[in-house]
CSV table of C-alpha atoms and ligand atoms in Angstrom, one decimal:
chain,number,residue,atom,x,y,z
A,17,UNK,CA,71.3,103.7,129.3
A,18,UNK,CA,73.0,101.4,127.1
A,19,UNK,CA,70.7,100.1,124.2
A,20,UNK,CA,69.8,96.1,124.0
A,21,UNK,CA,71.6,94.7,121.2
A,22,UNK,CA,68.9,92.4,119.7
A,23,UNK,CA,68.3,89.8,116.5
A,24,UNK,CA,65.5,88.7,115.5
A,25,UNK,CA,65.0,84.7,113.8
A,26,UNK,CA,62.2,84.5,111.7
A,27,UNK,CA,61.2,87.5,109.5
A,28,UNK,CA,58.3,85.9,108.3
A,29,UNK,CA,54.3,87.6,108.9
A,30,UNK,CA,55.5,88.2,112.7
A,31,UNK,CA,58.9,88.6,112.6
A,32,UNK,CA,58.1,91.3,110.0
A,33,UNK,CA,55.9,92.9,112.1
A,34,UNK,CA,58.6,92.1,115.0
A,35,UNK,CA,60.9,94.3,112.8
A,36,UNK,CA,58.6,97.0,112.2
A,37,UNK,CA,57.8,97.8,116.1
A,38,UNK,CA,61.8,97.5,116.9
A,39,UNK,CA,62.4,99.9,114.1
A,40,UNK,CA,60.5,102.4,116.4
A,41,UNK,CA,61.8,101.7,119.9
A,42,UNK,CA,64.6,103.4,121.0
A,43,UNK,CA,65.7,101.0,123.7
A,44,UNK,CA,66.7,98.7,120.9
A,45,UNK,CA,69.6,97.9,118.5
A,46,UNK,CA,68.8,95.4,116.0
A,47,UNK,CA,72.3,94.1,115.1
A,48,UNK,CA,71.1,91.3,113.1
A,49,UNK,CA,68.5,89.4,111.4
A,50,UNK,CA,68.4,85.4,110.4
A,51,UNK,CA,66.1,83.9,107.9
A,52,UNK,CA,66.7,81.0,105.5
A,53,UNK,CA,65.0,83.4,102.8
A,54,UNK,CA,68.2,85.7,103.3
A,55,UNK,CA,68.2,87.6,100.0
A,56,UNK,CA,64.6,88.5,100.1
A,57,UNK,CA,64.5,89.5,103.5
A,58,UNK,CA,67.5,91.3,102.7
A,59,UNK,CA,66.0,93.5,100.3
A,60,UNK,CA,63.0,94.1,102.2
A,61,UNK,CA,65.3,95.3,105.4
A,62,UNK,CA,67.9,97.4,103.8
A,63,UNK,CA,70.4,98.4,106.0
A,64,UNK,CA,70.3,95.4,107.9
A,65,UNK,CA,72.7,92.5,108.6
A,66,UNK,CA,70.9,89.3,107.2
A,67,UNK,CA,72.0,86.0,108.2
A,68,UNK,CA,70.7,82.9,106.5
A,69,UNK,CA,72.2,80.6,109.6
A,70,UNK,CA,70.8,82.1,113.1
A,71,UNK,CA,73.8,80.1,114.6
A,72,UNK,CA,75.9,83.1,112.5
A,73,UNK,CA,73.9,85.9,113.5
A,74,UNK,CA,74.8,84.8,116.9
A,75,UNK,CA,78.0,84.2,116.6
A,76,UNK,CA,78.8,87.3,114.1
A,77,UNK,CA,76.6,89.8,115.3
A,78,UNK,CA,76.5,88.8,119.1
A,79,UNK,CA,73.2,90.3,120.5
A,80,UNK,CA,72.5,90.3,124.0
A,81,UNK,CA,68.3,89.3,123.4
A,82,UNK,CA,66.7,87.6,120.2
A,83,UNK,CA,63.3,87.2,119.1
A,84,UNK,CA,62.6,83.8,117.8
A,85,UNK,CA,59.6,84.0,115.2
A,86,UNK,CA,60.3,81.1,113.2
A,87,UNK,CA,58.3,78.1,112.6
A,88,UNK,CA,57.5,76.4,116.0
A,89,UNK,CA,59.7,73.0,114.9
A,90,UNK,CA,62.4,75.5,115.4
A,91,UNK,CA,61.7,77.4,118.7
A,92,UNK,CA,63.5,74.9,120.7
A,93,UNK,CA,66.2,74.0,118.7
A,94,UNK,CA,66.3,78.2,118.0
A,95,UNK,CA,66.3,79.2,121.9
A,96,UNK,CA,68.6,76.1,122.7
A,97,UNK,CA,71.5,77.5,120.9
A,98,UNK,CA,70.3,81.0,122.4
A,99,UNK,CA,70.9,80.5,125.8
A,100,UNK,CA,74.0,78.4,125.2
A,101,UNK,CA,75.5,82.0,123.5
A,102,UNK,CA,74.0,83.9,126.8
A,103,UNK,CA,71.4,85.5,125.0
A,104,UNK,CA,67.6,86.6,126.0
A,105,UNK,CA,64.8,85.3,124.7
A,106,UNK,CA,61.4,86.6,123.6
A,107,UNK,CA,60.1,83.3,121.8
A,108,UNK,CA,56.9,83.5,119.7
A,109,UNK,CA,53.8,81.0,121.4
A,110,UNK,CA,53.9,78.1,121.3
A,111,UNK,CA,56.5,78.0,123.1
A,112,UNK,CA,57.6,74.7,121.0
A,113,UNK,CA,55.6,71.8,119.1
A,114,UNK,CA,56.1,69.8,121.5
A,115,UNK,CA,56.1,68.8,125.4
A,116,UNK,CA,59.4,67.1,125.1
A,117,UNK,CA,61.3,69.8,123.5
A,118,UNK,CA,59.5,72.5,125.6
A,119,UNK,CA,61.2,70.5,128.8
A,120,UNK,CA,64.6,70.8,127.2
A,121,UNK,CA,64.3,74.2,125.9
A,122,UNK,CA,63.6,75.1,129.7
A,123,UNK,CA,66.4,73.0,131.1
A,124,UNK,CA,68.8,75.0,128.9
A,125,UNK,CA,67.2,78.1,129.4
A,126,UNK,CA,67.7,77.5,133.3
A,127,UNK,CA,70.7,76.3,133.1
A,128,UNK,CA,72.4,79.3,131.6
A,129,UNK,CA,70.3,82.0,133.6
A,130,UNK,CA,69.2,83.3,130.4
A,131,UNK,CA,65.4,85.3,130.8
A,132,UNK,CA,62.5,84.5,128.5
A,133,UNK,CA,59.6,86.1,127.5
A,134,UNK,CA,57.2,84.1,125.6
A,135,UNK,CA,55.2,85.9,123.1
A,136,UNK,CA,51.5,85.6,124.0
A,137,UNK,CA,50.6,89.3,123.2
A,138,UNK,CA,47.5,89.4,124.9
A,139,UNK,CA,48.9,89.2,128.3
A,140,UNK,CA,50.1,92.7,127.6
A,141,UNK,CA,47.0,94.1,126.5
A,142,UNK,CA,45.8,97.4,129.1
A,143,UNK,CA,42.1,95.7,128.7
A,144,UNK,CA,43.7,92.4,130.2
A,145,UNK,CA,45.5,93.8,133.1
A,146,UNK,CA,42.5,96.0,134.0
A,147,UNK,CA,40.5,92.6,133.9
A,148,UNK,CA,42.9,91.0,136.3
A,149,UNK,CA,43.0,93.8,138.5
A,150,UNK,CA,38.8,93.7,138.5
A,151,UNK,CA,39.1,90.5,139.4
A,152,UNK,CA,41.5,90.8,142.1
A,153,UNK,CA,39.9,93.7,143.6
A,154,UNK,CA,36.7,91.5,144.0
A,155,UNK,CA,34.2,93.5,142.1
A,156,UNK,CA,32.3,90.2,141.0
A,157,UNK,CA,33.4,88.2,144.3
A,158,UNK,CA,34.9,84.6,143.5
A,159,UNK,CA,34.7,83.8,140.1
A,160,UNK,CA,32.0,81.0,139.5
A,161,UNK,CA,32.4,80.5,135.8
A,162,UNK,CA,33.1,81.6,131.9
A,163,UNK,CA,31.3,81.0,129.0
A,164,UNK,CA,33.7,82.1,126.1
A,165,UNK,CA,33.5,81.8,122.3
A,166,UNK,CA,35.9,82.8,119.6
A,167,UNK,CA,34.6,82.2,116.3
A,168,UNK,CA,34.9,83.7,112.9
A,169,UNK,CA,35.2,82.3,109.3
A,170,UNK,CA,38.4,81.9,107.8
A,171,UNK,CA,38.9,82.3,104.3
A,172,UNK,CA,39.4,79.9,101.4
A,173,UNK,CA,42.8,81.0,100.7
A,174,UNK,CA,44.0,80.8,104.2
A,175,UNK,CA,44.0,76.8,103.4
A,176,UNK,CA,45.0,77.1,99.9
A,177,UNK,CA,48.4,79.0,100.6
A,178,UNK,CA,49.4,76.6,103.5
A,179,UNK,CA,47.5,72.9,102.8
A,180,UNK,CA,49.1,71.7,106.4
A,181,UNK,CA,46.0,74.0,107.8
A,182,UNK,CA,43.7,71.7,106.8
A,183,UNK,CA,45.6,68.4,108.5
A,184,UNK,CA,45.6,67.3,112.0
A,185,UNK,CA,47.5,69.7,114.0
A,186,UNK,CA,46.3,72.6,111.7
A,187,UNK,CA,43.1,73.1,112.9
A,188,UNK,CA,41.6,76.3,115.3
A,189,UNK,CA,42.5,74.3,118.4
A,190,UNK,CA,46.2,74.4,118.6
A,191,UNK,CA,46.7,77.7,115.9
A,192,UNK,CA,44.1,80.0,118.0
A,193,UNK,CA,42.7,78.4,120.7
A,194,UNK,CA,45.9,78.4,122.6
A,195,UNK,CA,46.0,82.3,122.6
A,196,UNK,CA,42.3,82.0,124.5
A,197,UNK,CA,43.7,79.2,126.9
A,198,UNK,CA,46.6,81.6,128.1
A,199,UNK,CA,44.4,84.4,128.5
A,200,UNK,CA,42.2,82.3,130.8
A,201,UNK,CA,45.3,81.0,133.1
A,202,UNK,CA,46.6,84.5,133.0
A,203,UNK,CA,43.2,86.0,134.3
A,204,UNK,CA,41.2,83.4,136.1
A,205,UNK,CA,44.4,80.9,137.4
A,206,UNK,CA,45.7,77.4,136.7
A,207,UNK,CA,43.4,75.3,134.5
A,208,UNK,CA,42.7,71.5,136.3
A,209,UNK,CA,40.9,69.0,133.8
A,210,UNK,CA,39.4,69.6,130.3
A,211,UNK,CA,36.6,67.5,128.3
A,212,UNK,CA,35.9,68.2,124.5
A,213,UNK,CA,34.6,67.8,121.4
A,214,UNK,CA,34.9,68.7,117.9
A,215,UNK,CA,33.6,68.1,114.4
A,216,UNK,CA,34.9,68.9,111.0
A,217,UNK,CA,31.5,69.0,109.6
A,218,UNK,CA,31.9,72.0,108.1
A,219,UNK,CA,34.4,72.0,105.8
A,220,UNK,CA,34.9,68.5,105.6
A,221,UNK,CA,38.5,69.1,106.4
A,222,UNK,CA,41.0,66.1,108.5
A,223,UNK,CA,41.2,68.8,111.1
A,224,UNK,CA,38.2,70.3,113.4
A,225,UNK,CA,36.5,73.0,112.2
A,226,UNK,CA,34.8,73.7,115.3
A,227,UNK,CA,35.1,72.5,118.9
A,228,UNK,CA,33.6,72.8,122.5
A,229,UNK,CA,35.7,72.5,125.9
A,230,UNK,CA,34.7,72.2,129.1
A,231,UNK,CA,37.5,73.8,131.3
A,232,UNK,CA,37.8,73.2,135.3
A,233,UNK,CA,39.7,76.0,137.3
A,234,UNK,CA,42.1,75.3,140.2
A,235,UNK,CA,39.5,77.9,141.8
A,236,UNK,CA,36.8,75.7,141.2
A,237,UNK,CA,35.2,77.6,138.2
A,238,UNK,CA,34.1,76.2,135.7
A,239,UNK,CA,34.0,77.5,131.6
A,240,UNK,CA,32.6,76.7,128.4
A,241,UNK,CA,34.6,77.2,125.2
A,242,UNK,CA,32.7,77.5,122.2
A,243,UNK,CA,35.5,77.5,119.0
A,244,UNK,CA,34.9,77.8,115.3
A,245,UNK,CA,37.0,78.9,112.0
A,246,UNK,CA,33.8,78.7,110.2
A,247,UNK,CA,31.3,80.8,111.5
A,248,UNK,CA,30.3,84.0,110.4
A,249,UNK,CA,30.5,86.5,113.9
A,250,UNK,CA,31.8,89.5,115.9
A,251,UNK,CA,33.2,87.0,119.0
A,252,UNK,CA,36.4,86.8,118.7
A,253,UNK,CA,39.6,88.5,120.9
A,254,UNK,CA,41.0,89.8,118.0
A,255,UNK,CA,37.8,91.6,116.7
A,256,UNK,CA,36.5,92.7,120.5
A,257,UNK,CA,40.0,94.6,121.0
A,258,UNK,CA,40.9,95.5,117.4
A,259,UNK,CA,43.9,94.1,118.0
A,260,UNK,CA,45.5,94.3,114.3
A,261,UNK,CA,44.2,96.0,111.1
A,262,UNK,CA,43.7,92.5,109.6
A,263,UNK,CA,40.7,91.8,111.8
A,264,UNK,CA,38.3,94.8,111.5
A,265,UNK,CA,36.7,95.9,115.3
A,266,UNK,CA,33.7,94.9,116.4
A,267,UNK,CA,34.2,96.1,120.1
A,268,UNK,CA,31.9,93.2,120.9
A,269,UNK,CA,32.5,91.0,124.0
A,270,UNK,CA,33.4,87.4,123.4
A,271,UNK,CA,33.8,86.2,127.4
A,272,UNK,CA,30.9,86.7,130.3
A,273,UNK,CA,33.0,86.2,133.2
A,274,UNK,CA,30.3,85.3,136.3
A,275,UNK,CA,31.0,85.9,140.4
A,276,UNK,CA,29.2,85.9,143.4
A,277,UNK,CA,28.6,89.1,143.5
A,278,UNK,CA,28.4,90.1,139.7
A,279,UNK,CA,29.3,89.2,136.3
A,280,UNK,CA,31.6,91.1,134.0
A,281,UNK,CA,32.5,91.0,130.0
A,282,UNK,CA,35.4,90.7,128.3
A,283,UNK,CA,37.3,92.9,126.4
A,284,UNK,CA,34.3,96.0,126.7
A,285,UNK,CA,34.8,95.2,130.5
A,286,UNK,CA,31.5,96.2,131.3
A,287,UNK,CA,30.2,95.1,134.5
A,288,UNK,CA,26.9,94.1,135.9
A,289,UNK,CA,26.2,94.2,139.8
A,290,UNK,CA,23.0,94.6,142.1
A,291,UNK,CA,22.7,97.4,144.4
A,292,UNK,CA,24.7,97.4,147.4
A,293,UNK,CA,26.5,94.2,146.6
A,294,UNK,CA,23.1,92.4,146.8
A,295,UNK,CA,22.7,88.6,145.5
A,296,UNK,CA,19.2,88.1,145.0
A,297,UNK,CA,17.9,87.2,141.7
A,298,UNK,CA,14.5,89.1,142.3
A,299,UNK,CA,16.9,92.7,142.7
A,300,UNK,CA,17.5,94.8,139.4
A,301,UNK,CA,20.8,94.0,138.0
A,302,UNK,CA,22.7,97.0,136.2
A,303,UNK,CA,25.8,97.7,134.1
A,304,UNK,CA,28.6,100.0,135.1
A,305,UNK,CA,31.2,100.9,132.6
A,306,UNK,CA,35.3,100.6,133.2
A,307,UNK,CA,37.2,102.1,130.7
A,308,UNK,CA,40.8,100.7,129.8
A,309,UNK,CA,43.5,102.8,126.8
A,310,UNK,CA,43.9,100.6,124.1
A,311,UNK,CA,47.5,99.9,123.5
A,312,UNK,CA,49.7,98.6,120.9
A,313,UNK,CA,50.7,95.1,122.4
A,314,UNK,CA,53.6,94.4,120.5
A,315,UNK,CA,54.9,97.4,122.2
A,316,UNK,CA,54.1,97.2,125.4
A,317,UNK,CA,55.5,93.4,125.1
A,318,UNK,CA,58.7,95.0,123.8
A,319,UNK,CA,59.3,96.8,126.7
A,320,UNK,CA,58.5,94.4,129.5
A,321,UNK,CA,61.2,92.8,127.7
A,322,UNK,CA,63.6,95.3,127.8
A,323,UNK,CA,62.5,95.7,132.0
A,324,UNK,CA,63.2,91.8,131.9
A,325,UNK,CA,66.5,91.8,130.8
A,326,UNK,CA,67.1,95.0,133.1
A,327,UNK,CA,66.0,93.0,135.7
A,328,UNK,CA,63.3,95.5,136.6
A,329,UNK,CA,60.6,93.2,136.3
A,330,UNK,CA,60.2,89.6,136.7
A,331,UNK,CA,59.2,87.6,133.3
A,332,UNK,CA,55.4,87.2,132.7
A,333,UNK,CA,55.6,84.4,131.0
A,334,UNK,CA,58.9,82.6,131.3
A,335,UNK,CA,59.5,79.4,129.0
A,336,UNK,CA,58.2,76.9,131.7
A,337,UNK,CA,54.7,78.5,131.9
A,338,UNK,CA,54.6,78.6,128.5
A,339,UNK,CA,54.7,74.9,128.1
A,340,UNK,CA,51.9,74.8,130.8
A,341,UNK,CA,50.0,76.7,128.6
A,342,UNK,CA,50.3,74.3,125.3
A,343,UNK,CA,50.0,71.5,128.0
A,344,UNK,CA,46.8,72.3,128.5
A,345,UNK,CA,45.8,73.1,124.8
A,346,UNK,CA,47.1,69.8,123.9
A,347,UNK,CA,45.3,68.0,126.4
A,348,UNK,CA,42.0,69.4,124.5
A,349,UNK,CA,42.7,68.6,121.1
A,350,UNK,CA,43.6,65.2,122.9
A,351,UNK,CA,40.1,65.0,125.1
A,352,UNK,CA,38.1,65.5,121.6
A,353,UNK,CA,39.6,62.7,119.8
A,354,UNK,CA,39.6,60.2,122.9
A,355,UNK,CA,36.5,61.5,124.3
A,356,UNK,CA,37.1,61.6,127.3
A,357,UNK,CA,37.8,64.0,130.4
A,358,UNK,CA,41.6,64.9,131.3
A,359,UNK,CA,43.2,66.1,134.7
A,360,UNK,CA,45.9,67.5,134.0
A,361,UNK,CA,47.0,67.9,137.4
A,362,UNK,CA,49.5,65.1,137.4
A,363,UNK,CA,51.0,66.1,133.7
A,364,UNK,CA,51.8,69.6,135.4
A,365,UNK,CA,53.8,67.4,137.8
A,366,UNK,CA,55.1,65.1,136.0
A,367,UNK,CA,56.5,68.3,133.5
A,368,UNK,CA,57.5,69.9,136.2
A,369,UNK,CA,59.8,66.7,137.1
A,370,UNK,CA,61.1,66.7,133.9
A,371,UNK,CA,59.6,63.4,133.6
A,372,UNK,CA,57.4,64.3,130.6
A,373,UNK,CA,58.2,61.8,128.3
A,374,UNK,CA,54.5,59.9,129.5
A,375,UNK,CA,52.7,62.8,127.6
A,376,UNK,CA,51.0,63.0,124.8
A,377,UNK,CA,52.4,64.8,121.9
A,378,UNK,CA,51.3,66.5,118.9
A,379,UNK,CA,51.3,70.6,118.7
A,380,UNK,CA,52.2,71.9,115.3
B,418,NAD,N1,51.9,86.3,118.7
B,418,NAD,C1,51.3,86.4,117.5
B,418,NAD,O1,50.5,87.3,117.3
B,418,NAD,C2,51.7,85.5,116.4
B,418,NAD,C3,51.1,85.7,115.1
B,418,NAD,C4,51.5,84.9,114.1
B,418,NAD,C5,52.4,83.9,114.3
B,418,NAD,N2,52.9,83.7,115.5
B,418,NAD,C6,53.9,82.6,115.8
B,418,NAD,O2,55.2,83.1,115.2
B,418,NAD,C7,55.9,82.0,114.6
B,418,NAD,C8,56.1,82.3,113.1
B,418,NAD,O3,54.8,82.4,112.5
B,418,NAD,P1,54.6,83.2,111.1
B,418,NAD,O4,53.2,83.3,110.9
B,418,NAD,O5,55.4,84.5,111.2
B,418,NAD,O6,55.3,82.2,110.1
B,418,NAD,P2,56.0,82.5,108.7
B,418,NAD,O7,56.0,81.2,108.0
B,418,NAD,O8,55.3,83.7,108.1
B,418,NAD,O9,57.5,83.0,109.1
B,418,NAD,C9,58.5,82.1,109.5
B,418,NAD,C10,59.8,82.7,109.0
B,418,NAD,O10,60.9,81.8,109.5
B,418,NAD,C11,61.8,81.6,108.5
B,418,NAD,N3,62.5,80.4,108.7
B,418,NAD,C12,62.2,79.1,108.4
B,418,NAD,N4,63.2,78.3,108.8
B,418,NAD,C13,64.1,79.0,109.3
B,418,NAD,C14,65.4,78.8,109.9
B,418,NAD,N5,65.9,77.5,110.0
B,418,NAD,N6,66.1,79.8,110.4
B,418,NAD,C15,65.7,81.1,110.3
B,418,NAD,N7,64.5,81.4,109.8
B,418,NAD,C16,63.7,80.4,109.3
B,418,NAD,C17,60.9,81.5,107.2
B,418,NAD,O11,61.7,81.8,106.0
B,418,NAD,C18,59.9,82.6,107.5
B,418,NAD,O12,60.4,83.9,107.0
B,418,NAD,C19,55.0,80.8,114.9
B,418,NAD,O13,55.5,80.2,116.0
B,418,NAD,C20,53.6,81.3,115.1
B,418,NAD,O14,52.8,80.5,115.9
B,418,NAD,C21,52.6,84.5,116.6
């Protein structure tokens, strides 16, 4: 089969790593690569055609797919002119900064019949799928609630290289907690009202340093969402899965998932039931393992990609459910600074409408 002609925009720390998993799949040309650092990213690519315009690379090197891994001002502005030229889109998460250009990014992308993938890793994850499939398959009945936490201490430098981590928009809400909000849509459904709150105690930063949401399911679960880029712990995603070589493994569990009829962790997937399904808090409760291969990712995210563009496999997580995703993350940050509870039941409509204009803006 013929090989997808692809570019990648961006080669920063993602689009680097972007590159490096391309280099190794053999479903994939890379015909081309845009950065505004062209020289430097030429010398670290040898061999490959830089571009410091993307609108050249895809005009020059005409690719049928490109990853977009720039900085998330760009992603809609970047996938616009994508799906004008035709071309398939794996755009990094957010999806955009912001509401309003998420709701033209997915009129284009619409428009010209274009497929997009956006690039929430974790949905590809073999641990994830095997969670969903759990769930579906009832072993814990109907899904009561989530308690979830995600916390570990960033380092000094992490705020000394880039200073706009430290400002409003910076902080662990919209950079990581969006990751954990996906996760949650993608495993326990559509996410219904939020309340929060944060303080920047901490560090004494502009932004929060640490944050609890309360999170209402479509289901009629609840969660709790305990968040913090100063705390010392093994409870983060990243950690429980080893997910990269940058965060060490801890194999620990960072979500307790809770049913009817048992409870279940998340990512050791361990899962706790009483004999013969019982639901009787005086009955002995006891853990039962269910093992799921660890993959890379990146890879696997690669090649539902390539199945998307085939037209093998239907997108996971086209542009517009993206923008429900950073809908939702939004609407926390937002519920901690106006202290009050959100449905966002309406904004999903009124998105959907494309009459989003009413919503409140701010991802960075
Ligand atoms: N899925 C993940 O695991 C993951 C991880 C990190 C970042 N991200 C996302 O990927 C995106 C990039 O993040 P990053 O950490 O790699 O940032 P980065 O700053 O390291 O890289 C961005 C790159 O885009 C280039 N660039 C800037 N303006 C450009 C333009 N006009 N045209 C072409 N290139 C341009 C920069 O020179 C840089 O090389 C962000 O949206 C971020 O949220 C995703």
């Amino acid at each position: 089969m013929t090989k997808i002609r692809i570019g990648v925009i961006g080669a920063g720390l993602i689009g680097r790593k972007h590159l490096r998993k391309l280099a190794g799949h053999d479903d994939y040309e890379l015909v081309g690569i845009a950065d505004v650092n062209a020289e430097q990213v030429a010398a670290e690519q040898p061999g490959a055609r830089v571009f410091k315009d993307y609108r050249e690379l895809l005009a020059e090197a005409r690719p049928d797919a490109a990853i977009i891994a720039s900085p998330n001002q760009l992603h809609a502005e970047n996938g616009i002119a994508c799906a004008r030229a035709g071309v398939h889109i794996l755009i990094e998460k957010p999806v955009t900064d912001m509401l309003q250009t998420a709701a033209g990014l997915i009129a284009e992308v619409s428009k010209a019949s274009v497929k997009s993938l956006v690039g929430h890793h974790r949905r590809h994850h073999t641990q994830v799928k095997t969670l969903k499939a759990l769930l579906a398959d009832g072993r814990i009945g109907d899904v009561v609630g989530v308690s979830a936490i995600w916390a570990t201490h960033k380092p000094a430098t992490y705020f000394e290289i880039a200073p706009w981590r430290s400002q409003a928009g910076g902080g662990p809400i919209l950079i990581n907690l969006i990751h954990e909000i996906d996760f949650l849509r993608f495993t326990l459904g559509e996410i219904i009202a939020v309340e929060a709150i944060s303080a920047n105690r901490q560090r004494g930063f502009a932004v929060e340093d640490t944050a609890v949401a309360l999170i209402a399911f479509e289901s009629g679960a609840l969660g709790t969402f305990f968040l913090s880029d100063c705390a010392v712990t093994p409870w983060t995603t990243e950690q429980g899965l080893g997910e990269a070589p940058e965060f060490p493994f801890s194999g620990q569990s960072s979500y307790r998932l809770m049913g009817r009829r048992g409870a279940i962790e998340f990512p050791s997937l361990d899962q706790w039931t009483q004999d013969g399904g019982a639901q009787d808090w005086n009955r002995p409760i006891q853990a039962q393992a269910n093992h799921a291969a660890s993959i890379d990712p990146y890879v696997a995210q690669l090649d539902h990609f390539r199945d998307v563009i085939r037209g093998v496999a239907p997108s996971l997580q086209p542009v517009e459910d993206g923008a429900r995703s950073l809908l939702a993350t939004l609407a926390i940050a937002e519920a901690a600074s106006a202290g009050r509870r959100i449905d966002l039941r309406e904004r999903y409509a009124a998105f959907a409408t494309g009459q989003a204009a009413g919503v409140r803006q701010g991802a960075t």
